CSV table of C-alpha atoms in Angstrom, one decimal:
chain,number,residue,atom,x,y,z
A,1,MET,CA,66.8,-22.9,-10.0
A,2,THR,CA,63.7,-23.6,-7.9
A,3,ARG,CA,63.3,-22.1,-4.5
A,4,SER,CA,61.5,-23.8,-1.6
A,5,LEU,CA,58.5,-22.3,0.1
A,6,ARG,CA,58.0,-21.3,3.7
A,7,CYS,CA,55.1,-22.7,5.7
A,8,ARG,CA,53.3,-19.4,5.7
A,9,GLU,CA,53.4,-19.3,1.9
A,10,VAL,CA,52.2,-22.8,1.6
A,11,GLU,CA,49.3,-22.1,3.9
A,12,ARG,CA,48.4,-19.1,1.8
A,13,LEU,CA,48.6,-21.2,-1.4
A,14,THR,CA,46.3,-23.7,0.2
A,15,LEU,CA,43.7,-21.0,0.7
A,16,GLU,CA,44.3,-19.5,-2.7
A,17,SER,CA,43.8,-22.9,-4.3
A,18,GLU,CA,40.1,-22.7,-3.2
A,19,ASP,CA,39.8,-19.5,-5.2
A,20,ARG,CA,41.8,-20.0,-8.3
A,21,ALA,CA,43.7,-22.7,-10.1
A,22,LEU,CA,47.4,-22.7,-9.0
A,23,SER,CA,50.0,-22.4,-11.7
A,24,GLU,CA,52.1,-25.5,-12.4
A,25,THR,CA,55.1,-24.0,-10.6
A,26,GLU,CA,53.1,-23.0,-7.5
A,27,ARG,CA,51.5,-26.5,-7.4
A,28,SER,CA,54.8,-28.4,-7.6
A,29,LEU,CA,56.5,-26.1,-5.1
A,30,ALA,CA,53.6,-26.6,-2.7
A,31,ASN,CA,53.5,-30.3,-3.2
A,32,ALA,CA,57.2,-30.6,-2.6
A,33,HIS,CA,56.8,-28.7,0.6
A,34,LEU,CA,53.7,-30.6,1.8
A,35,GLY,CA,55.5,-33.9,1.2
A,36,GLY,CA,58.0,-33.1,4.0
A,37,CYS,CA,56.0,-30.8,6.3
A,38,ARG,CA,53.4,-32.3,8.6
A,39,ARG,CA,52.5,-28.9,10.0
A,40,CYS,CA,51.3,-27.8,6.5
A,41,ARG,CA,49.5,-31.1,5.9
A,42,ASP,CA,47.7,-30.5,9.1
A,43,PHE,CA,46.8,-27.0,8.0
A,44,ALA,CA,45.3,-28.4,4.8
A,45,ALA,CA,43.4,-31.1,6.8
A,46,ASP,CA,42.0,-28.6,9.3
A,47,ARG,CA,40.9,-26.4,6.4
A,48,THR,CA,39.0,-29.4,4.9
A,49,LEU,CA,37.5,-30.1,8.3
A,50,ILE,CA,36.3,-26.5,8.7
A,51,ARG,CA,34.8,-26.3,5.2
A,52,ARG,CA,33.1,-29.7,5.6
A,53,GLU,CA,31.5,-28.8,8.9
A,54,LEU,CA,30.3,-25.4,7.7
A,55,ALA,CA,28.8,-27.1,4.6
A,56,ALA,CA,26.9,-29.4,6.9
A,57,VAL,CA,25.3,-26.6,9.0
A,58,ARG,CA,21.5,-26.4,8.9
A,59,TRP,CA,20.7,-22.8,8.5
A,60,PRO,CA,17.3,-21.6,9.7
A,61,THR,CA,15.1,-19.3,7.6
A,62,PRO,CA,13.8,-16.0,9.0
A,63,SER,CA,10.6,-16.4,11.1
A,64,ASP,CA,7.4,-15.0,9.6
A,65,ASP,CA,7.2,-12.6,12.5
A,66,LEU,CA,10.6,-11.2,11.7
A,67,VAL,CA,9.7,-10.8,8.0
A,68,PHE,CA,6.4,-9.1,9.0
A,69,ARG,CA,8.2,-6.7,11.3
A,70,THR,CA,10.8,-5.9,8.7
A,71,ARG,CA,8.2,-5.2,6.0
A,72,ARG,CA,6.4,-2.9,8.4
A,73,LEU,CA,9.6,-1.0,9.1
A,74,ILE,CA,10.5,-0.8,5.4
A,75,ARG,CA,7.0,0.6,4.6
A,76,GLY,CA,7.4,3.2,7.3
A,77,CYS,CA,10.7,4.4,5.9
A,78,ARG,CA,9.9,4.6,2.2
A,79,PRO,CA,9.8,8.2,1.0
A,80,GLU,CA,6.5,7.7,-0.7
A,81,ALA,CA,4.9,6.3,2.4
A,82,ALA,CA,5.1,9.6,4.2
A,83,THR,CA,3.4,11.4,1.3
A,84,ALA,CA,1.0,8.6,0.3
A,85,GLY,CA,-2.3,10.2,-0.8
A,86,LEU,CA,-5.8,8.9,-0.8
A,87,PRO,CA,-6.8,6.5,-3.6
A,88,ALA,CA,-8.1,8.3,-6.6
A,89,TRP,CA,-11.5,6.7,-6.4
A,90,ILE,CA,-12.1,8.2,-2.9
A,91,ILE,CA,-11.1,11.7,-4.2
A,92,VAL,CA,-13.5,11.4,-7.1
A,93,ALA,CA,-16.3,10.2,-4.8
A,94,LEU,CA,-15.7,13.0,-2.4
A,95,ALA,CA,-15.8,15.6,-5.2
A,96,VAL,CA,-19.1,14.2,-6.5
A,97,VAL,CA,-20.7,14.1,-3.0
A,98,SER,CA,-19.5,17.7,-2.4
A,99,VAL,CA,-21.0,19.0,-5.6
A,100,VAL,CA,-24.3,17.2,-5.0
A,101,THR,CA,-24.4,18.4,-1.4
A,102,ALA,CA,-23.7,22.0,-2.5
A,103,VAL,CA,-26.5,22.0,-5.1
A,104,GLY,CA,-28.9,20.3,-2.7
A,105,LEU,CA,-28.1,22.7,0.1
A,106,THR,CA,-28.5,25.7,-2.2
A,107,ILE,CA,-31.9,24.5,-3.3
A,108,GLY,CA,-33.0,23.3,0.1
A,109,LEU,CA,-32.0,26.4,2.0
A,110,ALA,CA,-33.2,29.0,-0.6
A,111,ASP,CA,-36.5,29.6,1.3
A,112,VAL,CA,-35.0,29.6,4.8
A,113,THR,CA,-35.1,32.9,6.7
A,114,PRO,CA,-33.3,33.7,10.1
A,115,ASP,CA,-36.5,33.9,12.1
A,116,MET,CA,-37.7,30.4,11.2
A,117,THR,CA,-37.6,27.6,13.9
A,118,LEU,CA,-36.8,24.0,13.2
A,119,ALA,CA,-40.5,23.2,13.2
A,120,ASP,CA,-41.2,25.8,10.6
A,121,LEU,CA,-38.7,24.4,8.1
A,122,PRO,CA,-40.0,23.0,4.9
A,123,VAL,CA,-39.1,19.3,4.0
A,124,GLY,CA,-36.3,20.4,1.6
A,125,ALA,CA,-34.7,22.6,4.2
A,126,LEU,CA,-34.9,19.9,6.8
A,127,ALA,CA,-33.2,17.5,4.4
A,128,ALA,CA,-30.4,20.1,4.0
A,129,VAL,CA,-29.9,20.4,7.8
A,130,ILE,CA,-29.8,16.6,8.1
A,131,THR,CA,-27.2,16.6,5.3
A,132,ILE,CA,-25.1,19.2,7.1
A,133,ALA,CA,-25.2,17.1,10.3
A,134,GLN,CA,-24.3,14.0,8.4
A,135,ASN,CA,-21.3,15.6,6.7
A,136,ALA,CA,-20.0,16.9,10.1
A,137,LEU,CA,-20.2,13.4,11.5
A,138,THR,CA,-18.4,12.0,8.4
A,139,LEU,CA,-15.6,14.5,8.7
A,140,PHE,CA,-15.3,13.6,12.4
A,141,PHE,CA,-15.0,9.9,11.7
A,142,ALA,CA,-13.1,9.9,8.4
A,143,PRO,CA,-9.6,9.6,9.9
A,144,VAL,CA,-10.7,6.6,11.9
A,145,VAL,CA,-12.2,5.0,8.8
A,146,LEU,CA,-9.2,5.7,6.6
A,147,ARG,CA,-6.8,4.4,9.2
A,148,THR,CA,-8.7,1.1,9.4
A,149,PHE,CA,-8.8,0.9,5.7
A,150,ARG,CA,-5.0,1.3,5.4
A,151,ALA,CA,-4.3,-1.2,8.2
A,152,ARG,CA,-6.5,-3.8,6.5
A,153,ARG,CA,-4.8,-3.3,3.1
A,154,ARG,CA,-1.4,-3.6,4.8
A,155,MET,CA,-2.4,-6.8,6.5
A,156,SER,CA,-3.7,-8.3,3.2
A,157,GLU,CA,-0.4,-7.3,1.5
A,158,ASP,CA,1.6,-9.0,4.2
A,159,ALA,CA,-0.5,-12.1,4.0
A,160,ARG,CA,0.3,-12.2,0.3
B,1,MET,CA,13.9,-12.6,-2.6
B,2,TYR,CA,17.2,-12.9,-0.8
B,3,ARG,CA,15.7,-12.9,2.7
B,4,THR,CA,17.0,-16.4,3.5
B,5,ASP,CA,20.5,-15.6,2.2
B,6,VAL,CA,20.6,-12.3,4.1
B,7,TYR,CA,19.3,-14.0,7.3
B,8,ARG,CA,21.9,-16.7,7.1
B,9,PHE,CA,24.7,-14.2,6.5
B,10,THR,CA,23.5,-12.0,9.5
B,11,LEU,CA,23.3,-15.1,11.7
B,12,ALA,CA,26.8,-16.1,10.9
B,13,LEU,CA,28.0,-12.6,11.2
B,14,ALA,CA,26.3,-11.6,14.5
B,15,GLY,CA,26.7,-15.0,16.2
B,16,ASP,CA,23.4,-14.6,18.1
B,17,VAL,CA,19.8,-14.6,17.1
B,18,ARG,CA,18.8,-11.2,18.6
B,19,ASP,CA,21.7,-9.3,17.0
B,20,ALA,CA,21.1,-11.2,13.8
B,21,GLU,CA,17.5,-10.1,13.7
B,22,ASP,CA,18.5,-6.4,14.4
B,23,LEU,CA,21.1,-6.7,11.6
B,24,PHE,CA,18.6,-8.3,9.3
B,25,GLN,CA,16.2,-5.4,9.7
B,26,GLU,CA,18.9,-2.8,9.5
B,27,THR,CA,20.2,-4.4,6.3
B,28,TRP,CA,16.8,-4.2,4.6
B,29,LEU,CA,16.2,-0.6,5.8
B,30,ARG,CA,19.5,0.5,4.4
B,31,ALA,CA,18.9,-1.4,1.2
B,32,VAL,CA,15.6,0.4,0.7
B,33,LYS,CA,17.2,3.8,1.3
B,34,ALA,CA,20.0,2.9,-1.1
B,35,GLU,CA,17.7,1.5,-3.7
B,36,PRO,CA,19.0,3.8,-6.6
B,37,ALA,CA,22.4,2.3,-6.1
B,38,ARG,CA,21.2,-1.3,-6.5
B,39,PRO,CA,22.9,-3.1,-9.3
B,40,GLU,CA,20.8,-3.5,-12.5
B,41,ALA,CA,21.6,-7.2,-12.8
B,42,GLY,CA,20.0,-9.4,-10.2
B,43,GLY,CA,21.5,-12.7,-9.0
B,44,ARG,CA,25.0,-12.8,-7.5
B,45,GLU,CA,25.6,-9.0,-7.9
B,46,ALA,CA,22.4,-8.1,-6.1
B,47,LYS,CA,23.2,-10.6,-3.4
B,48,ALA,CA,26.8,-9.2,-3.1
B,49,TRP,CA,25.3,-5.7,-2.8
B,50,LEU,CA,23.0,-6.7,0.0
B,51,PHE,CA,25.8,-8.5,1.8
B,52,ALA,CA,28.0,-5.5,1.5
B,53,ILE,CA,25.2,-3.4,3.2
B,54,ALA,CA,24.9,-6.1,5.9
B,55,ALA,CA,28.7,-6.1,6.6
B,56,ASN,CA,28.8,-2.3,6.8
B,57,ALA,CA,25.8,-2.4,9.2
B,58,GLN,CA,27.6,-4.9,11.3
B,59,LYS,CA,30.7,-2.8,11.4
B,60,ASP,CA,28.6,0.2,12.5
B,61,LEU,CA,26.9,-1.9,15.2
B,62,LEU,CA,30.2,-3.0,16.6
B,63,ARG,CA,31.6,0.5,16.6
B,64,LYS,CA,28.6,1.8,18.4
B,65,ARG,CA,28.9,-0.9,21.0
B,66,ARG,CA,32.5,-0.3,21.5
B,67,VAL,CA,31.9,3.4,22.1
B,68,ARG,CA,29.0,2.7,24.4
B,69,ARG,CA,31.2,0.3,26.4
B,70,LEU,CA,34.0,2.7,26.5
B,71,PHE,CA,32.0,5.7,27.8
B,72,LEU,CA,29.1,4.1,29.7
B,73,ARG,CA,30.9,1.1,31.0
B,74,GLU,CA,28.0,-0.9,29.8
B,75,ARG,CA,28.0,-4.2,31.5
B,76,THR,CA,26.3,-6.2,28.8
B,77,ARG,CA,27.7,-8.8,26.5
B,78,ALA,CA,31.2,-8.3,25.1
B,79,ILE,CA,31.6,-7.2,21.6
B,80,SER,CA,32.7,-10.5,20.2
B,81,GLY,CA,33.6,-13.0,22.9
B,82,GLY,CA,30.4,-12.4,24.8
B,83,THR,CA,28.2,-13.5,22.0
B,84,ALA,CA,29.9,-16.9,21.9
B,85,ASP,CA,27.6,-18.4,24.5
B,86,ALA,CA,24.4,-16.7,23.3
B,87,ASP,CA,21.8,-18.6,21.2
B,88,PRO,CA,23.5,-18.9,17.8
B,89,GLY,CA,20.3,-19.6,16.0
B,90,TRP,CA,22.0,-22.2,13.8
B,91,ASP,CA,22.8,-25.8,14.0
B,92,THR,CA,21.5,-26.7,17.4
B,93,PRO,CA,22.8,-30.2,18.2
B,94,GLY,CA,20.5,-33.0,17.4
B,95,HIS,CA,20.0,-36.4,19.1
B,96,ALA,CA,21.4,-38.5,16.3
B,97,GLY,CA,24.2,-41.1,16.7
B,98,ARG,CA,27.6,-40.7,18.4
B,99,ASP,CA,29.3,-39.5,15.3
B,100,GLU,CA,26.7,-36.9,14.8
B,101,ALA,CA,27.1,-35.8,18.4
B,102,VAL,CA,30.9,-35.4,17.9
B,103,ARG,CA,30.3,-33.4,14.7
B,104,SER,CA,27.8,-31.2,16.5
B,105,ASP,CA,30.5,-30.5,19.1
B,106,VAL,CA,32.9,-29.5,16.3
B,107,ARG,CA,30.2,-27.2,14.9
B,108,ILE,CA,29.4,-25.7,18.3
B,109,CYS,CA,33.1,-25.0,18.8
B,110,LEU,CA,33.4,-23.7,15.3
B,111,ARG,CA,30.4,-21.4,15.8
B,112,ARG,CA,31.9,-20.0,19.0
B,113,ALA,CA,35.3,-19.6,17.3
B,114,VAL,CA,33.7,-17.7,14.4
B,115,ALA,CA,31.8,-15.5,16.9
B,116,ARG,CA,35.2,-14.6,18.5
B,117,LEU,CA,36.9,-13.6,15.3
B,118,PRO,CA,37.5,-9.8,15.0
B,119,GLY,CA,34.9,-8.0,13.0
B,120,ARG,CA,36.6,-7.7,9.6
B,121,GLU,CA,38.1,-11.2,9.7
B,122,ARG,CA,34.7,-12.6,10.6
B,123,SER,CA,33.1,-10.8,7.7
B,124,ILE,CA,35.7,-12.1,5.3
B,125,PHE,CA,35.6,-15.6,6.6
B,126,VAL,CA,31.8,-15.8,6.5
B,127,LEU,CA,31.7,-14.3,3.0
B,128,LYS,CA,34.3,-16.8,1.8
B,129,ASP,CA,33.5,-20.0,3.6
B,130,ILE,CA,29.7,-19.8,4.1
B,131,GLU,CA,28.6,-17.7,1.2
B,132,GLY,CA,31.2,-18.8,-1.3
B,133,PHE,CA,32.4,-15.5,-2.6
B,134,ARG,CA,35.8,-15.1,-4.3
B,135,HIS,CA,38.6,-13.0,-2.8
B,136,GLU,CA,38.2,-10.4,-5.5
B,137,GLU,CA,34.4,-10.1,-4.9
B,138,ILE,CA,34.9,-9.8,-1.1
B,139,GLY,CA,37.5,-7.1,-1.7
B,140,ARG,CA,35.0,-5.1,-3.8
B,141,MET,CA,32.2,-5.7,-1.3
B,142,LEU,CA,34.1,-4.5,1.7
B,143,GLY,CA,36.2,-1.9,-0.1
B,144,ILE,CA,39.5,-3.4,0.7
B,145,PRO,CA,42.4,-4.6,-1.6
B,146,GLU,CA,42.4,-8.3,-2.5
B,147,PRO,CA,45.8,-9.1,-0.9
B,148,THR,CA,44.3,-7.7,2.4
B,149,VAL,CA,41.4,-10.1,2.0
B,150,ARG,CA,43.8,-13.0,1.6
B,151,THR,CA,45.9,-12.0,4.6
B,152,LEU,CA,42.8,-11.5,6.8
B,153,LEU,CA,41.3,-14.8,5.7
B,154,HIS,CA,44.6,-16.5,6.5
B,155,ARG,CA,44.7,-15.0,9.9
B,156,ALA,CA,41.1,-16.0,10.5
B,157,VAL,CA,41.7,-19.6,9.6
B,158,ARG,CA,44.8,-19.7,11.8
B,159,ARG,CA,42.7,-18.4,14.7
B,160,LEU,CA,39.9,-21.0,14.0
B,161,ARG,CA,42.5,-23.8,13.9
B,162,ARG,CA,43.7,-22.8,17.4
B,163,GLU,CA,40.1,-22.9,18.6
B,164,LEU,CA,39.5,-26.2,17.0
B,165,ALA,CA,42.7,-27.8,18.0
B,166,GLU,CA,41.1,-30.6,20.0
B,167,PHE,CA,39.2,-31.8,17.0
B,168,GLY,CA,41.6,-31.3,14.1
B,169,PRO,CA,44.3,-33.6,12.8
B,170,GLY,CA,46.9,-31.1,13.8
B,171,ALA,CA,45.8,-31.3,17.5
B,172,GLU,CA,48.8,-33.1,18.9
B,173,ARG,CA,51.2,-30.7,17.1
B,174,GLN,CA,49.5,-27.6,18.2
B,175,THR,CA,52.2,-26.7,20.8
B,176,ILE,CA,54.9,-27.1,18.2
B,177,LEU,CA,52.8,-25.0,15.8
B,178,GLU,CA,52.4,-22.2,18.4
B,179,GLU,CA,56.1,-22.2,19.2
B,180,GLY,CA,57.0,-22.1,15.6
B,181,ARG,CA,54.9,-19.1,14.9
B,182,PRO,CA,56.9,-16.0,13.9
């Protein structure tokens, strides 16, 4: 004995038929119902209309600006971003410069006594003083230079 | 890699460009934070993972707005209905022939109707009809049983039919349909 389906069940079968193949029984029951029910035929037709119109929609792509802003946000929230260190080559260069400067200062300042004025300083000692002043300036401006370097690198990554 | 897919999904989900952009950014931020949980396999699974994140983000956004509206009596756009008239960001009507103009009207109406769907129904409808996921996949993505997905999709389609009554073949029978509803 076959039972007949209610409209609600046929509507659900219409939707399910988009997702899976209906069994032979389900299909014949639904077809039998659809043959005599305009309401369910309309449901199926409306369903086709909705799907057809959605398929015809032209979807935009995200703007470059949005992608750029999102990348910047992501970079800021990455755990490694907060602890990102200096590039290795900068650390090595700083170490070399520090050692050379220490040796140079030791040699240059060996003959300097507290009672000497700037005019009395020998050439080596004068070079050492200039080096000290230069290092102080470098330390003062290093954060600015590093920030610029990182910003440029970020921009070149974004461009890629 | 999936930025176009995610953007399309967020546009359909949010129903307005500004909200879609916020949702797009929030989705990627959450994806980065949840990176260890990302499925090994790429393709459809990775896309489903991203869409699940977007759907959750949208749910949180709606919840926050509801709370804000409740306590602060914020007089901004309504949670769902208010977005219907905002810039949808998709399918702006063109200047083609008359048929195309009618179809654009249908699509505008459809877009508004989708924007008016309640949050979960909207997510399910978009995932099914725009993104082409299966009921089972949608259930897994949203953490709800498959029969619930089917029920909510059915409800969403019924709502959309009512909104599109003037365009569909069932237009003239809509009154009977409404009366016949349980």
